[in-house]
């Protein structure tokens, strides 16, 4: 039992230390930062900027497959 506790303690300490180094996101309700991307799906024409979409409802979906 003591071996399990001794083995788990450093892992828990490391997990706690790494969680505080996560980058901060954009606060809810604040203005979206300007960004560009090389490809927009379901969009015809040149890539829009965030400034050109001001006042419009937009949905940006981020996903990945593993």
Short mmCIF file of N, CA and C in Angstrom, two decimals:
data_model
loop_
_atom_site.label_atom_id
_atom_site.label_comp_id
_atom_site.label_asym_id
_atom_site.label_seq_id
_atom_site.Cartn_x
_atom_site.Cartn_y
_atom_site.Cartn_z
N UNK A 1 0.82 -1.20 0.00
CA UNK A 1 0.00 0.00 0.00
C UNK A 1 0.87 1.26 0.00
N UNK A 2 1.95 1.21 0.80
CA UNK A 2 2.84 2.37 0.86
C UNK A 2 3.52 2.62 -0.49
N UNK A 3 3.83 1.53 -1.21
CA UNK A 3 4.46 1.69 -2.52
C UNK A 3 3.53 2.39 -3.50
N UNK A 4 2.26 2.06 -3.44
CA UNK A 4 1.29 2.70 -4.33
C UNK A 4 1.19 4.19 -4.03
N UNK A 5 1.14 4.51 -2.76
CA UNK A 5 1.06 5.92 -2.36
C UNK A 5 2.33 6.66 -2.77
N UNK A 6 3.49 6.04 -2.55
CA UNK A 6 4.75 6.68 -2.92
C UNK A 6 4.88 6.83 -4.44
N UNK A 7 4.32 5.91 -5.19
CA UNK A 7 4.37 6.01 -6.65
C UNK A 7 3.37 7.04 -7.17
N UNK A 8 2.22 7.14 -6.53
CA UNK A 8 1.17 8.05 -7.00
C UNK A 8 1.43 9.50 -6.61
N UNK A 9 2.11 9.74 -5.51
CA UNK A 9 2.33 11.10 -5.02
C UNK A 9 3.07 11.98 -6.04
N UNK A 10 4.19 11.52 -6.62
CA UNK A 10 4.85 12.38 -7.62
C UNK A 10 4.00 12.62 -8.87
N UNK A 11 3.23 11.63 -9.27
CA UNK A 11 2.36 11.81 -10.43
C UNK A 11 1.30 12.86 -10.17
N UNK A 12 0.71 12.83 -9.00
CA UNK A 12 -0.31 13.82 -8.65
C UNK A 12 0.30 15.22 -8.54
N UNK A 13 1.50 15.30 -7.97
CA UNK A 13 2.17 16.60 -7.86
C UNK A 13 2.50 17.15 -9.24
N UNK A 14 2.95 16.28 -10.13
CA UNK A 14 3.27 16.72 -11.49
C UNK A 14 2.02 17.16 -12.24
N UNK A 15 0.93 16.44 -12.07
CA UNK A 15 -0.33 16.82 -12.72
C UNK A 15 -0.81 18.18 -12.22
N UNK A 16 -0.68 18.44 -10.95
CA UNK A 16 -1.08 19.73 -10.41
C UNK A 16 -0.19 20.86 -10.88
N UNK A 17 1.09 20.59 -11.05
CA UNK A 17 2.02 21.62 -11.50
C UNK A 17 1.81 21.98 -12.96
N UNK A 18 1.46 21.01 -13.79
CA UNK A 18 1.28 21.30 -15.21
C UNK A 18 -0.04 21.97 -15.52
N UNK A 19 -1.04 21.76 -14.69
CA UNK A 19 -2.34 22.37 -14.97
C UNK A 19 -2.31 23.89 -14.80
N UNK A 20 -1.42 24.41 -13.99
CA UNK A 20 -1.36 25.85 -13.78
C UNK A 20 -0.64 26.57 -14.92
N UNK A 21 0.01 25.83 -15.82
CA UNK A 21 0.74 26.46 -16.91
C UNK A 21 -0.07 26.51 -18.20
N UNK A 22 -1.34 26.20 -18.13
CA UNK A 22 -2.20 26.24 -19.31
C UNK A 22 -2.39 27.69 -19.75
N UNK A 23 -2.39 27.96 -21.05
CA UNK A 23 -2.60 29.33 -21.52
C UNK A 23 -4.04 29.79 -21.24
N UNK A 24 -4.17 31.06 -20.99
CA UNK A 24 -5.50 31.60 -20.72
C UNK A 24 -6.25 31.84 -22.02
N UNK A 25 -7.53 31.59 -22.01
CA UNK A 25 -8.35 31.79 -23.19
C UNK A 25 -8.93 33.18 -23.24
N UNK A 26 -9.76 33.41 -24.21
CA UNK A 26 -10.45 34.69 -24.36
C UNK A 26 -11.67 34.66 -23.44
N UNK A 27 -11.85 35.65 -22.58
CA UNK A 27 -13.00 35.66 -21.68
C UNK A 27 -14.32 35.71 -22.46
N UNK A 28 -15.33 35.07 -21.91
CA UNK A 28 -16.65 35.05 -22.53
C UNK A 28 -17.19 36.47 -22.62
N UNK A 29 -17.71 36.83 -23.78
CA UNK A 29 -18.28 38.15 -23.98
C UNK A 29 -17.29 39.19 -24.49
N UNK A 30 -16.02 38.83 -24.56
CA UNK A 30 -15.04 39.80 -25.06
C UNK A 30 -14.93 39.70 -26.58
N UNK A 31 -14.27 40.67 -27.17
CA UNK A 31 -14.13 40.71 -28.62
C UNK A 31 -13.18 39.60 -29.08
N UNK A 32 -13.54 38.94 -30.17
CA UNK A 32 -12.72 37.85 -30.71
C UNK A 32 -11.43 38.41 -31.30
N UNK A 33 -10.31 37.74 -31.06
CA UNK A 33 -9.06 38.20 -31.66
C UNK A 33 -9.05 37.92 -33.16
N UNK A 34 -8.35 38.75 -33.91
CA UNK A 34 -8.25 38.57 -35.37
C UNK A 34 -7.37 37.35 -35.65
N UNK A 35 -7.79 36.49 -36.54
CA UNK A 35 -6.98 35.35 -36.94
C UNK A 35 -7.29 35.01 -38.39
N UNK A 36 -6.39 34.29 -38.99
CA UNK A 36 -6.59 33.85 -40.37
C UNK A 36 -6.41 32.35 -40.45
N UNK A 37 -6.97 31.77 -41.47
CA UNK A 37 -6.82 30.34 -41.71
C UNK A 37 -6.70 30.12 -43.21
N UNK A 38 -6.10 29.04 -43.57
CA UNK A 38 -5.90 28.76 -44.98
C UNK A 38 -7.12 28.18 -45.67
N UNK A 39 -8.06 27.65 -44.91
CA UNK A 39 -9.19 26.98 -45.54
C UNK A 39 -10.46 27.18 -44.71
N UNK A 40 -11.51 27.60 -45.38
CA UNK A 40 -12.83 27.75 -44.77
C UNK A 40 -13.78 26.83 -45.52
N UNK A 41 -14.50 26.00 -44.81
CA UNK A 41 -15.49 25.15 -45.43
C UNK A 41 -16.82 25.89 -45.50
N UNK A 42 -17.61 25.60 -46.50
CA UNK A 42 -18.92 26.23 -46.69
C UNK A 42 -18.82 27.74 -46.88
N UNK A 43 -17.74 28.19 -47.51
CA UNK A 43 -17.58 29.62 -47.78
C UNK A 43 -17.13 29.78 -49.23
N UNK A 44 -17.81 30.63 -49.97
CA UNK A 44 -17.48 30.87 -51.37
C UNK A 44 -16.75 32.21 -51.46
N UNK A 45 -15.65 32.24 -52.15
CA UNK A 45 -14.88 33.48 -52.31
C UNK A 45 -13.64 33.48 -51.45
N UNK A 46 -13.10 34.68 -51.24
CA UNK A 46 -11.88 34.79 -50.44
C UNK A 46 -12.19 34.60 -48.96
N UNK A 47 -11.18 34.27 -48.20
CA UNK A 47 -11.35 34.01 -46.77
C UNK A 47 -11.77 35.29 -46.05
N UNK A 48 -12.83 35.24 -45.26
CA UNK A 48 -13.29 36.44 -44.54
C UNK A 48 -12.40 36.73 -43.33
N UNK A 49 -12.42 37.95 -42.88
CA UNK A 49 -11.74 38.31 -41.64
C UNK A 49 -12.80 38.42 -40.55
N UNK A 50 -12.37 38.35 -39.33
CA UNK A 50 -13.30 38.49 -38.21
C UNK A 50 -13.95 39.87 -38.24
N UNK A 51 -13.19 40.90 -38.62
CA UNK A 51 -13.73 42.26 -38.67
C UNK A 51 -14.86 42.37 -39.69
N UNK A 52 -14.76 41.65 -40.82
CA UNK A 52 -15.82 41.73 -41.83
C UNK A 52 -17.09 41.00 -41.40
N UNK A 53 -16.99 40.16 -40.40
CA UNK A 53 -18.15 39.42 -39.90
C UNK A 53 -18.77 40.07 -38.67
N UNK A 54 -18.30 41.24 -38.30
CA UNK A 54 -18.79 41.91 -37.09
C UNK A 54 -20.30 42.11 -37.16
N UNK A 55 -20.98 41.75 -36.08
CA UNK A 55 -22.43 41.89 -36.00
C UNK A 55 -23.20 40.70 -36.55
N UNK A 56 -22.51 39.75 -37.14
CA UNK A 56 -23.16 38.57 -37.69
C UNK A 56 -22.90 37.37 -36.78
N UNK A 57 -23.86 36.47 -36.74
CA UNK A 57 -23.67 35.24 -35.96
C UNK A 57 -22.81 34.29 -36.78
N UNK A 58 -21.73 33.80 -36.18
CA UNK A 58 -20.87 32.84 -36.87
C UNK A 58 -20.65 31.64 -35.96
N UNK A 59 -20.41 30.51 -36.56
CA UNK A 59 -20.10 29.29 -35.83
C UNK A 59 -18.78 28.77 -36.35
N UNK A 60 -17.81 28.66 -35.45
CA UNK A 60 -16.51 28.10 -35.81
C UNK A 60 -16.37 26.79 -35.06
N UNK A 61 -16.25 25.72 -35.80
CA UNK A 61 -16.17 24.39 -35.19
C UNK A 61 -14.73 23.88 -35.29
N UNK A 62 -14.16 23.57 -34.15
CA UNK A 62 -12.82 23.00 -34.09
C UNK A 62 -12.96 21.53 -33.75
N UNK A 63 -12.33 20.68 -34.52
CA UNK A 63 -12.39 19.25 -34.24
C UNK A 63 -11.14 18.58 -34.78
N UNK A 64 -10.93 17.38 -34.32
CA UNK A 64 -9.78 16.59 -34.78
C UNK A 64 -10.14 15.12 -34.73
N UNK A 65 -9.45 14.34 -35.50
CA UNK A 65 -9.60 12.89 -35.43
C UNK A 65 -8.29 12.30 -34.95
N UNK A 66 -8.38 11.27 -34.19
CA UNK A 66 -7.18 10.65 -33.64
C UNK A 66 -7.05 9.25 -34.16
#
